[in-house]
């Protein structure tokens, strides 16, 4: 079973700061997901990665397969980025579910 | 847009009751999943289904069962609810077999008294 560790657990930053959230996993994967959960529970998929780097607006996700590590970066952070960010991995190639990290609670203060 | 809906946002039940949580997706996705989310534990997979009438156990299936009679609907059943099943329950769906994006419902917050 894959173990997924995220750091930090909690992060408070000022508006405009560059944010990095880290994720490491123990076993080789077929895909890694970054998810965002706002207060109230709704989860939105931000990225799905199997190699390299993806960018969407101010969000950048990178993955290093050899090191079993991924990072989510937020540039020019804004209070509306405040949310829980969750890393999740799929280990197999079938339709099985994801294994999740415990999440990083991000607060961006104005 | 993919839409995943869950039958209730909040539910209060008594110990021993049979509880049905319904999930419906409108994008003809093959795969559907039930997770529970608890503080400090994150999301954990209860059951998933990759086709009608097919089901697979996830990491924590004990105390739960599922039903998938139609492609768009995946039901989670608590045969005899217990207080340790108080949790947030999230349904998700995806297509294909290769790590595709999962689309989540809004969640059902269940309280078992």
JSON list of C-alpha atoms in Angstrom, two decimals:
[
{"chain": "A", "resi": 1, "resn": "UNK", "atom": "CA", "xyz": [0.00, 0.00, 0.00]},
{"chain": "A", "resi": 2, "resn": "UNK", "atom": "CA", "xyz": [1.30, 3.39, -0.93]},
{"chain": "A", "resi": 3, "resn": "UNK", "atom": "CA", "xyz": [2.04, 5.85, 1.84]},
{"chain": "A", "resi": 4, "resn": "UNK", "atom": "CA", "xyz": [1.49, 9.48, 0.91]},
{"chain": "A", "resi": 5, "resn": "UNK", "atom": "CA", "xyz": [3.03, 12.21, 3.01]},
{"chain": "A", "resi": 6, "resn": "UNK", "atom": "CA", "xyz": [2.34, 15.90, 2.61]},
{"chain": "A", "resi": 7, "resn": "UNK", "atom": "CA", "xyz": [4.15, 18.86, 4.08]},
{"chain": "A", "resi": 8, "resn": "UNK", "atom": "CA", "xyz": [3.51, 21.21, 5.64]},
{"chain": "A", "resi": 9, "resn": "UNK", "atom": "CA", "xyz": [0.25, 20.25, 7.35]},
{"chain": "A", "resi": 10, "resn": "UNK", "atom": "CA", "xyz": [-0.64, 23.90, 7.90]},
{"chain": "A", "resi": 11, "resn": "UNK", "atom": "CA", "xyz": [0.65, 26.99, 6.15]},
{"chain": "A", "resi": 12, "resn": "UNK", "atom": "CA", "xyz": [-0.22, 30.63, 6.71]},
{"chain": "A", "resi": 13, "resn": "UNK", "atom": "CA", "xyz": [1.21, 33.22, 4.33]},
{"chain": "A", "resi": 14, "resn": "UNK", "atom": "CA", "xyz": [0.69, 36.78, 3.24]},
{"chain": "A", "resi": 15, "resn": "UNK", "atom": "CA", "xyz": [-1.01, 37.71, 0.01]},
{"chain": "A", "resi": 16, "resn": "UNK", "atom": "CA", "xyz": [1.47, 37.74, -2.86]},
{"chain": "A", "resi": 17, "resn": "UNK", "atom": "CA", "xyz": [3.84, 35.16, -1.43]},
{"chain": "A", "resi": 18, "resn": "UNK", "atom": "CA", "xyz": [5.09, 32.18, -3.42]},
{"chain": "A", "resi": 19, "resn": "UNK", "atom": "CA", "xyz": [3.67, 28.98, -1.93]},
{"chain": "A", "resi": 20, "resn": "UNK", "atom": "CA", "xyz": [5.09, 25.46, -2.12]},
{"chain": "A", "resi": 21, "resn": "UNK", "atom": "CA", "xyz": [3.34, 22.33, -0.90]},
{"chain": "A", "resi": 22, "resn": "UNK", "atom": "CA", "xyz": [5.19, 19.02, -1.02]},
{"chain": "A", "resi": 23, "resn": "UNK", "atom": "CA", "xyz": [4.06, 15.45, -1.49]},
{"chain": "A", "resi": 24, "resn": "UNK", "atom": "CA", "xyz": [6.09, 12.26, -1.28]},
{"chain": "A", "resi": 25, "resn": "UNK", "atom": "CA", "xyz": [4.98, 8.69, -1.78]},
{"chain": "A", "resi": 26, "resn": "UNK", "atom": "CA", "xyz": [6.52, 5.33, -1.05]},
{"chain": "A", "resi": 27, "resn": "UNK", "atom": "CA", "xyz": [5.71, 3.12, -4.05]},
{"chain": "A", "resi": 28, "resn": "UNK", "atom": "CA", "xyz": [5.85, 3.71, -7.79]},
{"chain": "A", "resi": 29, "resn": "UNK", "atom": "CA", "xyz": [2.70, 5.20, -9.23]},
{"chain": "A", "resi": 30, "resn": "UNK", "atom": "CA", "xyz": [0.80, 5.47, -12.49]},
{"chain": "A", "resi": 31, "resn": "UNK", "atom": "CA", "xyz": [-0.53, 8.97, -11.74]},
{"chain": "A", "resi": 32, "resn": "UNK", "atom": "CA", "xyz": [-0.49, 11.68, -9.09]},
{"chain": "A", "resi": 33, "resn": "UNK", "atom": "CA", "xyz": [-3.32, 14.11, -8.50]},
{"chain": "A", "resi": 34, "resn": "UNK", "atom": "CA", "xyz": [-3.48, 17.47, -6.79]},
{"chain": "A", "resi": 35, "resn": "UNK", "atom": "CA", "xyz": [-6.91, 18.37, -5.44]},
{"chain": "A", "resi": 36, "resn": "UNK", "atom": "CA", "xyz": [-8.34, 21.47, -3.79]},
{"chain": "A", "resi": 37, "resn": "UNK", "atom": "CA", "xyz": [-11.02, 21.39, -1.12]},
{"chain": "A", "resi": 38, "resn": "UNK", "atom": "CA", "xyz": [-12.75, 24.56, -0.03]},
{"chain": "A", "resi": 39, "resn": "UNK", "atom": "CA", "xyz": [-14.67, 24.98, 3.23]},
{"chain": "A", "resi": 40, "resn": "UNK", "atom": "CA", "xyz": [-18.01, 23.23, 2.78]},
{"chain": "A", "resi": 41, "resn": "UNK", "atom": "CA", "xyz": [-16.40, 20.09, 1.39]},
{"chain": "A", "resi": 42, "resn": "UNK", "atom": "CA", "xyz": [-16.40, 20.36, -2.40]},
{"chain": "A", "resi": 43, "resn": "UNK", "atom": "CA", "xyz": [-13.29, 18.83, -3.97]},
{"chain": "A", "resi": 44, "resn": "UNK", "atom": "CA", "xyz": [-11.93, 19.99, -7.30]},
{"chain": "A", "resi": 45, "resn": "UNK", "atom": "CA", "xyz": [-9.24, 18.27, -9.28]},
{"chain": "A", "resi": 46, "resn": "UNK", "atom": "CA", "xyz": [-6.39, 20.69, -10.10]},
{"chain": "A", "resi": 47, "resn": "UNK", "atom": "CA", "xyz": [-3.85, 18.51, -11.87]},
{"chain": "A", "resi": 48, "resn": "UNK", "atom": "CA", "xyz": [-3.14, 14.96, -12.86]},
{"chain": "A", "resi": 49, "resn": "UNK", "atom": "CA", "xyz": [0.54, 14.19, -13.48]},
{"chain": "A", "resi": 50, "resn": "UNK", "atom": "CA", "xyz": [2.55, 11.19, -14.49]},
{"chain": "A", "resi": 51, "resn": "UNK", "atom": "CA", "xyz": [5.75, 13.05, -15.38]},
{"chain": "A", "resi": 52, "resn": "UNK", "atom": "CA", "xyz": [7.27, 16.51, -15.73]},
{"chain": "A", "resi": 53, "resn": "UNK", "atom": "CA", "xyz": [5.36, 19.67, -15.02]},
{"chain": "A", "resi": 54, "resn": "UNK", "atom": "CA", "xyz": [1.96, 21.22, -15.59]},
{"chain": "A", "resi": 55, "resn": "UNK", "atom": "CA", "xyz": [0.84, 24.82, -15.29]},
{"chain": "A", "resi": 56, "resn": "UNK", "atom": "CA", "xyz": [-2.62, 26.32, -15.00]},
{"chain": "A", "resi": 57, "resn": "UNK", "atom": "CA", "xyz": [-2.82, 30.02, -14.31]},
{"chain": "A", "resi": 58, "resn": "UNK", "atom": "CA", "xyz": [-0.92, 30.72, -11.10]},
{"chain": "A", "resi": 59, "resn": "UNK", "atom": "CA", "xyz": [-0.67, 27.05, -10.20]},
{"chain": "A", "resi": 60, "resn": "UNK", "atom": "CA", "xyz": [2.27, 24.85, -11.16]},
{"chain": "A", "resi": 61, "resn": "UNK", "atom": "CA", "xyz": [2.66, 21.17, -10.36]},
{"chain": "A", "resi": 62, "resn": "UNK", "atom": "CA", "xyz": [5.85, 19.20, -10.78]},
{"chain": "A", "resi": 63, "resn": "UNK", "atom": "CA", "xyz": [6.71, 15.57, -10.26]},
{"chain": "A", "resi": 64, "resn": "UNK", "atom": "CA", "xyz": [10.01, 13.72, -9.94]},
{"chain": "A", "resi": 65, "resn": "UNK", "atom": "CA", "xyz": [9.33, 10.05, -10.53]},
{"chain": "A", "resi": 66, "resn": "UNK", "atom": "CA", "xyz": [12.79, 8.87, -9.47]},
{"chain": "A", "resi": 67, "resn": "UNK", "atom": "CA", "xyz": [12.57, 10.69, -6.15]},
{"chain": "A", "resi": 68, "resn": "UNK", "atom": "CA", "xyz": [8.87, 9.85, -5.67]},
{"chain": "A", "resi": 69, "resn": "UNK", "atom": "CA", "xyz": [8.10, 13.47, -4.97]},
{"chain": "A", "resi": 70, "resn": "UNK", "atom": "CA", "xyz": [5.75, 16.15, -6.25]},
{"chain": "A", "resi": 71, "resn": "UNK", "atom": "CA", "xyz": [5.32, 19.83, -5.50]},
{"chain": "A", "resi": 72, "resn": "UNK", "atom": "CA", "xyz": [2.43, 22.21, -5.95]},
{"chain": "A", "resi": 73, "resn": "UNK", "atom": "CA", "xyz": [3.39, 25.86, -6.31]},
{"chain": "A", "resi": 74, "resn": "UNK", "atom": "CA", "xyz": [1.14, 28.91, -6.16]},
{"chain": "A", "resi": 75, "resn": "UNK", "atom": "CA", "xyz": [2.54, 32.16, -7.50]},
{"chain": "A", "resi": 76, "resn": "UNK", "atom": "CA", "xyz": [1.24, 35.58, -6.37]},
{"chain": "A", "resi": 77, "resn": "UNK", "atom": "CA", "xyz": [-0.99, 33.94, -3.76]},
{"chain": "A", "resi": 78, "resn": "UNK", "atom": "CA", "xyz": [-4.39, 35.44, -3.03]},
{"chain": "A", "resi": 79, "resn": "UNK", "atom": "CA", "xyz": [-6.84, 35.00, -0.14]},
{"chain": "A", "resi": 80, "resn": "UNK", "atom": "CA", "xyz": [-9.15, 33.06, -2.46]},
{"chain": "A", "resi": 81, "resn": "UNK", "atom": "CA", "xyz": [-6.41, 30.39, -2.67]},
{"chain": "A", "resi": 82, "resn": "UNK", "atom": "CA", "xyz": [-7.13, 29.56, 0.97]},
{"chain": "A", "resi": 83, "resn": "UNK", "atom": "CA", "xyz": [-8.19, 25.92, 0.99]},
{"chain": "A", "resi": 84, "resn": "UNK", "atom": "CA", "xyz": [-7.00, 22.43, 1.80]},
{"chain": "A", "resi": 85, "resn": "UNK", "atom": "CA", "xyz": [-4.71, 21.03, -0.89]},
{"chain": "A", "resi": 86, "resn": "UNK", "atom": "CA", "xyz": [-4.62, 17.27, -1.17]},
{"chain": "A", "resi": 87, "resn": "UNK", "atom": "CA", "xyz": [-2.14, 15.04, -2.96]},
{"chain": "A", "resi": 88, "resn": "UNK", "atom": "CA", "xyz": [-3.38, 11.65, -4.13]},
{"chain": "A", "resi": 89, "resn": "UNK", "atom": "CA", "xyz": [-1.74, 8.80, -6.02]},
{"chain": "A", "resi": 90, "resn": "UNK", "atom": "CA", "xyz": [-2.86, 5.88, -8.07]},
{"chain": "A", "resi": 91, "resn": "UNK", "atom": "CA", "xyz": [-0.51, 2.94, -7.79]},
{"chain": "A", "resi": 92, "resn": "UNK", "atom": "CA", "xyz": [-1.97, 0.47, -10.25]},
{"chain": "A", "resi": 93, "resn": "UNK", "atom": "CA", "xyz": [-3.10, 0.65, -13.84]},
{"chain": "A", "resi": 94, "resn": "UNK", "atom": "CA", "xyz": [-6.66, -0.39, -13.26]},
{"chain": "A", "resi": 95, "resn": "UNK", "atom": "CA", "xyz": [-9.74, 1.47, -12.14]},
{"chain": "A", "resi": 96, "resn": "UNK", "atom": "CA", "xyz": [-8.95, 1.32, -8.43]},
{"chain": "A", "resi": 97, "resn": "UNK", "atom": "CA", "xyz": [-9.26, 4.36, -6.24]},
{"chain": "A", "resi": 98, "resn": "UNK", "atom": "CA", "xyz": [-6.72, 6.87, -5.07]},
{"chain": "A", "resi": 99, "resn": "UNK", "atom": "CA", "xyz": [-4.58, 6.91, -1.95]},
{"chain": "A", "resi": 100, "resn": "UNK", "atom": "CA", "xyz": [-4.65, 10.34, -0.36]},
{"chain": "A", "resi": 101, "resn": "UNK", "atom": "CA", "xyz": [-2.32, 12.45, 1.71]},
{"chain": "A", "resi": 102, "resn": "UNK", "atom": "CA", "xyz": [-3.84, 14.11, 4.75]},
{"chain": "A", "resi": 103, "resn": "UNK", "atom": "CA", "xyz": [-3.88, 17.51, 3.12]},
{"chain": "A", "resi": 104, "resn": "UNK", "atom": "CA", "xyz": [-2.24, 20.88, 3.61]},
{"chain": "A", "resi": 105, "resn": "UNK", "atom": "CA", "xyz": [-4.40, 23.60, 5.11]},
{"chain": "A", "resi": 106, "resn": "UNK", "atom": "CA", "xyz": [-3.39, 26.86, 3.44]},
{"chain": "A", "resi": 107, "resn": "UNK", "atom": "CA", "xyz": [-4.46, 30.29, 4.67]},
{"chain": "A", "resi": 108, "resn": "UNK", "atom": "CA", "xyz": [-3.53, 33.39, 2.69]},
{"chain": "A", "resi": 109, "resn": "UNK", "atom": "CA", "xyz": [-3.93, 36.56, 4.69]},
{"chain": "A", "resi": 110, "resn": "UNK", "atom": "CA", "xyz": [-4.62, 39.88, 2.95]},
{"chain": "B", "resi": 1, "resn": "UNK", "atom": "CA", "xyz": [-19.43, 20.03, -17.12]},
{"chain": "B", "resi": 2, "resn": "UNK", "atom": "CA", "xyz": [-19.33, 16.78, -15.24]},
{"chain": "B", "resi": 3, "resn": "UNK", "atom": "CA", "xyz": [-21.83, 16.72, -12.48]},
{"chain": "B", "resi": 4, "resn": "UNK", "atom": "CA", "xyz": [-21.76, 14.34, -9.55]},
{"chain": "B", "resi": 5, "resn": "UNK", "atom": "CA", "xyz": [-24.64, 14.70, -7.14]},
{"chain": "B", "resi": 6, "resn": "UNK", "atom": "CA", "xyz": [-25.25, 13.12, -3.78]},
{"chain": "B", "resi": 7, "resn": "UNK", "atom": "CA", "xyz": [-28.69, 12.61, -2.31]},
{"chain": "B", "resi": 8, "resn": "UNK", "atom": "CA", "xyz": [-28.17, 14.54, 0.92]},
{"chain": "B", "resi": 9, "resn": "UNK", "atom": "CA", "xyz": [-25.74, 17.15, 2.22]},
{"chain": "B", "resi": 10, "resn": "UNK", "atom": "CA", "xyz": [-26.50, 16.39, 5.86]},
{"chain": "B", "resi": 11, "resn": "UNK", "atom": "CA", "xyz": [-27.97, 13.29, 7.44]},
{"chain": "B", "resi": 12, "resn": "UNK", "atom": "CA", "xyz": [-28.67, 12.33, 11.04]},
{"chain": "B", "resi": 13, "resn": "UNK", "atom": "CA", "xyz": [-29.38, 8.67, 11.84]},
{"chain": "B", "resi": 14, "resn": "UNK", "atom": "CA", "xyz": [-29.60, 6.49, 14.92]},
{"chain": "B", "resi": 15, "resn": "UNK", "atom": "CA", "xyz": [-27.36, 3.57, 15.80]},
{"chain": "B", "resi": 16, "resn": "UNK", "atom": "CA", "xyz": [-28.60, 0.40, 14.16]},
{"chain": "B", "resi": 17, "resn": "UNK", "atom": "CA", "xyz": [-30.50, 2.09, 11.35]},
{"chain": "B", "resi": 18, "resn": "UNK", "atom": "CA", "xyz": [-29.94, 1.09, 7.74]},
{"chain": "B", "resi": 19, "resn": "UNK", "atom": "CA", "xyz": [-28.61, 4.06, 5.81]},
{"chain": "B", "resi": 20, "resn": "UNK", "atom": "CA", "xyz": [-28.55, 4.61, 2.06]},
{"chain": "B", "resi": 21, "resn": "UNK", "atom": "CA", "xyz": [-26.30, 7.20, 0.46]},
{"chain": "B", "resi": 22, "resn": "UNK", "atom": "CA", "xyz": [-26.95, 7.78, -3.22]},
{"chain": "B", "resi": 23, "resn": "UNK", "atom": "CA", "xyz": [-24.61, 9.14, -5.85]},
{"chain": "B", "resi": 24, "resn": "UNK", "atom": "CA", "xyz": [-25.48, 10.00, -9.43]},
{"chain": "B", "resi": 25, "resn": "UNK", "atom": "CA", "xyz": [-23.18, 11.15, -12.24]},
{"chain": "B", "resi": 26, "resn": "UNK", "atom": "CA", "xyz": [-24.29, 12.48, -15.59]},
{"chain": "B", "resi": 27, "resn": "UNK", "atom": "CA", "xyz": [-21.22, 11.94, -17.77]},
{"chain": "B", "resi": 28, "resn": "UNK", "atom": "CA", "xyz": [-21.55, 8.23, -18.56]},
{"chain": "B", "resi": 29, "resn": "UNK", "atom": "CA", "xyz": [-18.43, 7.47, -16.49]},
{"chain": "B", "resi": 30, "resn": "UNK", "atom": "CA", "xyz": [-17.49, 3.85, -16.04]},
{"chain": "B", "resi": 31, "resn": "UNK", "atom": "CA", "xyz": [-15.85, 4.15, -12.64]},
{"chain": "B", "resi": 32, "resn": "UNK", "atom": "CA", "xyz": [-17.45, 5.30, -9.43]},
{"chain": "B", "resi": 33, "resn": "UNK", "atom": "CA", "xyz": [-16.00, 5.53, -5.95]},
{"chain": "B", "resi": 34, "resn": "UNK", "atom": "CA", "xyz": [-17.07, 6.03, -2.35]},
{"chain": "B", "resi": 35, "resn": "UNK", "atom": "CA", "xyz": [-14.68, 7.66, 0.12]},
{"chain": "B", "resi": 36, "resn": "UNK", "atom": "CA", "xyz": [-14.97, 8.80, 3.69]},
{"chain": "B", "resi": 37, "resn": "UNK", "atom": "CA", "xyz": [-13.08, 11.76, 5.05]},
{"chain": "B", "resi": 38, "resn": "UNK", "atom": "CA", "xyz": [-12.14, 12.12, 8.71]},
{"chain": "B", "resi": 39, "resn": "UNK", "atom": "CA", "xyz": [-10.03, 14.77, 10.45]},
{"chain": "B", "resi": 40, "resn": "UNK", "atom": "CA", "xyz": [-6.42, 13.69, 10.70]},
{"chain": "B", "resi": 41, "resn": "UNK", "atom": "CA", "xyz": [-6.97, 10.68, 8.44]},
{"chain": "B", "resi": 42, "resn": "UNK", "atom": "CA", "xyz": [-7.73, 12.28, 5.11]},
{"chain": "B", "resi": 43, "resn": "UNK", "atom": "CA", "xyz": [-9.84, 10.54, 2.49]},
{"chain": "B", "resi": 44, "resn": "UNK", "atom": "CA", "xyz": [-10.01, 6.76, 2.46]},
{"chain": "B", "resi": 45, "resn": "UNK", "atom": "CA", "xyz": [-11.51, 4.52, -0.18]},
{"chain": "B", "resi": 46, "resn": "UNK", "atom": "CA", "xyz": [-14.46, 2.39, 0.93]},
{"chain": "B", "resi": 47, "resn": "UNK", "atom": "CA", "xyz": [-15.60, 0.73, -2.31]},
{"chain": "B", "resi": 48, "resn": "UNK", "atom": "CA", "xyz": [-15.36, 1.32, -6.01]},
{"chain": "B", "resi": 49, "resn": "UNK", "atom": "CA", "xyz": [-17.08, 0.04, -9.11]},
{"chain": "B", "resi": 50, "resn": "UNK", "atom": "CA", "xyz": [-15.77, -0.12, -12.66]},
{"chain": "B", "resi": 51, "resn": "UNK", "atom": "CA", "xyz": [-18.96, -1.34, -14.31]},
{"chain": "B", "resi": 52, "resn": "UNK", "atom": "CA", "xyz": [-22.61, -2.00, -13.66]},
{"chain": "B", "resi": 53, "resn": "UNK", "atom": "CA", "xyz": [-23.07, -4.73, -11.05]},
{"chain": "B", "resi": 54, "resn": "UNK", "atom": "CA", "xyz": [-19.31, -4.84, -10.44]},
{"chain": "B", "resi": 55, "resn": "UNK", "atom": "CA", "xyz": [-17.80, -3.77, -7.13]},
{"chain": "B", "resi": 56, "resn": "UNK", "atom": "CA", "xyz": [-14.41, -3.92, -5.49]},
{"chain": "B", "resi": 57, "resn": "UNK", "atom": "CA", "xyz": [-13.43, -3.38, -1.88]},
{"chain": "B", "resi": 58, "resn": "UNK", "atom": "CA", "xyz": [-11.28, -0.43, -1.08]},
{"chain": "B", "resi": 59, "resn": "UNK", "atom": "CA", "xyz": [-9.18, 0.13, 2.01]},
{"chain": "B", "resi": 60, "resn": "UNK", "atom": "CA", "xyz": [-11.97, 0.23, 4.61]},
{"chain": "B", "resi": 61, "resn": "UNK", "atom": "CA", "xyz": [-15.00, -1.76, 3.40]},
{"chain": "B", "resi": 62, "resn": "UNK", "atom": "CA", "xyz": [-16.03, -3.18, 6.78]},
{"chain": "B", "resi": 63, "resn": "UNK", "atom": "CA", "xyz": [-19.54, -2.18, 7.81]},
{"chain": "B", "resi": 64, "resn": "UNK", "atom": "CA", "xyz": [-20.45, -1.02, 4.31]},
{"chain": "B", "resi": 65, "resn": "UNK", "atom": "CA", "xyz": [-21.89, -2.47, 1.14]},
{"chain": "B", "resi": 66, "resn": "UNK", "atom": "CA", "xyz": [-22.55, -0.95, -2.28]},
{"chain": "B", "resi": 67, "resn": "UNK", "atom": "CA", "xyz": [-24.90, -1.35, -5.18]},
{"chain": "B", "resi": 68, "resn": "UNK", "atom": "CA", "xyz": [-24.53, -0.39, -8.81]},
{"chain": "B", "resi": 69, "resn": "UNK", "atom": "CA", "xyz": [-27.60, -1.42, -10.76]},
{"chain": "B", "resi": 70, "resn": "UNK", "atom": "CA", "xyz": [-27.32, 1.40, -13.30]},
{"chain": "B", "resi": 71, "resn": "UNK", "atom": "CA", "xyz": [-24.22, 3.00, -14.76]},
{"chain": "B", "resi": 72, "resn": "UNK", "atom": "CA", "xyz": [-25.02, 6.47, -13.47]},
{"chain": "B", "resi": 73, "resn": "UNK", "atom": "CA", "xyz": [-25.90, 5.52, -9.90]},
{"chain": "B", "resi": 74, "resn": "UNK", "atom": "CA", "xyz": [-23.70, 4.14, -7.12]},
{"chain": "B", "resi": 75, "resn": "UNK", "atom": "CA", "xyz": [-25.21, 3.57, -3.70]},
{"chain": "B", "resi": 76, "resn": "UNK", "atom": "CA", "xyz": [-23.40, 3.17, -0.40]},
{"chain": "B", "resi": 77, "resn": "UNK", "atom": "CA", "xyz": [-25.26, 1.19, 2.26]},
{"chain": "B", "resi": 78, "resn": "UNK", "atom": "CA", "xyz": [-24.60, 1.13, 5.97]},
{"chain": "B", "resi": 79, "resn": "UNK", "atom": "CA", "xyz": [-26.38, -2.06, 7.01]},
{"chain": "B", "resi": 80, "resn": "UNK", "atom": "CA", "xyz": [-26.48, -1.14, 10.71]},
{"chain": "B", "resi": 81, "resn": "UNK", "atom": "CA", "xyz": [-25.12, 2.33, 11.36]},
{"chain": "B", "resi": 82, "resn": "UNK", "atom": "CA", "xyz": [-22.68, 2.80, 14.21]},
{"chain": "B", "resi": 83, "resn": "UNK", "atom": "CA", "xyz": [-21.30, 5.93, 15.82]},
{"chain": "B", "resi": 84, "resn": "UNK", "atom": "CA", "xyz": [-17.84, 5.31, 14.33]},
{"chain": "B", "resi": 85, "resn": "UNK", "atom": "CA", "xyz": [-19.40, 5.74, 10.89]},
{"chain": "B", "resi": 86, "resn": "UNK", "atom": "CA", "xyz": [-20.06, 9.39, 11.61]},
{"chain": "B", "resi": 87, "resn": "UNK", "atom": "CA", "xyz": [-18.07, 11.04, 8.86]},
{"chain": "B", "resi": 88, "resn": "UNK", "atom": "CA", "xyz": [-18.09, 13.00, 5.61]},
{"chain": "B", "resi": 89, "resn": "UNK", "atom": "CA", "xyz": [-18.84, 10.70, 2.68]},
{"chain": "B", "resi": 90, "resn": "UNK", "atom": "CA", "xyz": [-17.67, 11.66, -0.79]},
{"chain": "B", "resi": 91, "resn": "UNK", "atom": "CA", "xyz": [-18.60, 10.06, -4.07]},
{"chain": "B", "resi": 92, "resn": "UNK", "atom": "CA", "xyz": [-16.47, 10.41, -7.21]},
{"chain": "B", "resi": 93, "resn": "UNK", "atom": "CA", "xyz": [-16.53, 9.20, -10.79]},
{"chain": "B", "resi": 94, "resn": "UNK", "atom": "CA", "xyz": [-14.01, 8.84, -13.61]},
{"chain": "B", "resi": 95, "resn": "UNK", "atom": "CA", "xyz": [-13.69, 7.34, -17.03]},
{"chain": "B", "resi": 96, "resn": "UNK", "atom": "CA", "xyz": [-11.23, 4.81, -18.40]},
{"chain": "B", "resi": 97, "resn": "UNK", "atom": "CA", "xyz": [-8.59, 2.75, -16.68]},
{"chain": "B", "resi": 98, "resn": "UNK", "atom": "CA", "xyz": [-5.44, 4.85, -16.53]},
{"chain": "B", "resi": 99, "resn": "UNK", "atom": "CA", "xyz": [-5.39, 7.31, -13.66]},
{"chain": "B", "resi": 100, "resn": "UNK", "atom": "CA", "xyz": [-7.95, 9.68, -15.08]},
{"chain": "B", "resi": 101, "resn": "UNK", "atom": "CA", "xyz": [-9.25, 12.69, -13.22]},
{"chain": "B", "resi": 102, "resn": "UNK", "atom": "CA", "xyz": [-11.87, 11.91, -10.63]},
{"chain": "B", "resi": 103, "resn": "UNK", "atom": "CA", "xyz": [-14.84, 14.22, -10.28]},
{"chain": "B", "resi": 104, "resn": "UNK", "atom": "CA", "xyz": [-16.21, 14.57, -6.79]},
{"chain": "B", "resi": 105, "resn": "UNK", "atom": "CA", "xyz": [-19.69, 15.14, -5.45]},
{"chain": "B", "resi": 106, "resn": "UNK", "atom": "CA", "xyz": [-20.35, 17.76, -2.76]},
{"chain": "B", "resi": 107, "resn": "UNK", "atom": "CA", "xyz": [-20.26, 15.24, 0.06]},
{"chain": "B", "resi": 108, "resn": "UNK", "atom": "CA", "xyz": [-22.75, 13.97, 2.65]},
{"chain": "B", "resi": 109, "resn": "UNK", "atom": "CA", "xyz": [-22.04, 14.75, 6.27]},
{"chain": "B", "resi": 110, "resn": "UNK", "atom": "CA", "xyz": [-23.48, 11.83, 8.26]},
{"chain": "B", "resi": 111, "resn": "UNK", "atom": "CA", "xyz": [-24.00, 11.93, 12.00]},
{"chain": "B", "resi": 112, "resn": "UNK", "atom": "CA", "xyz": [-24.88, 8.66, 13.73]},
{"chain": "B", "resi": 113, "resn": "UNK", "atom": "CA", "xyz": [-26.28, 9.12, 17.21]}
]
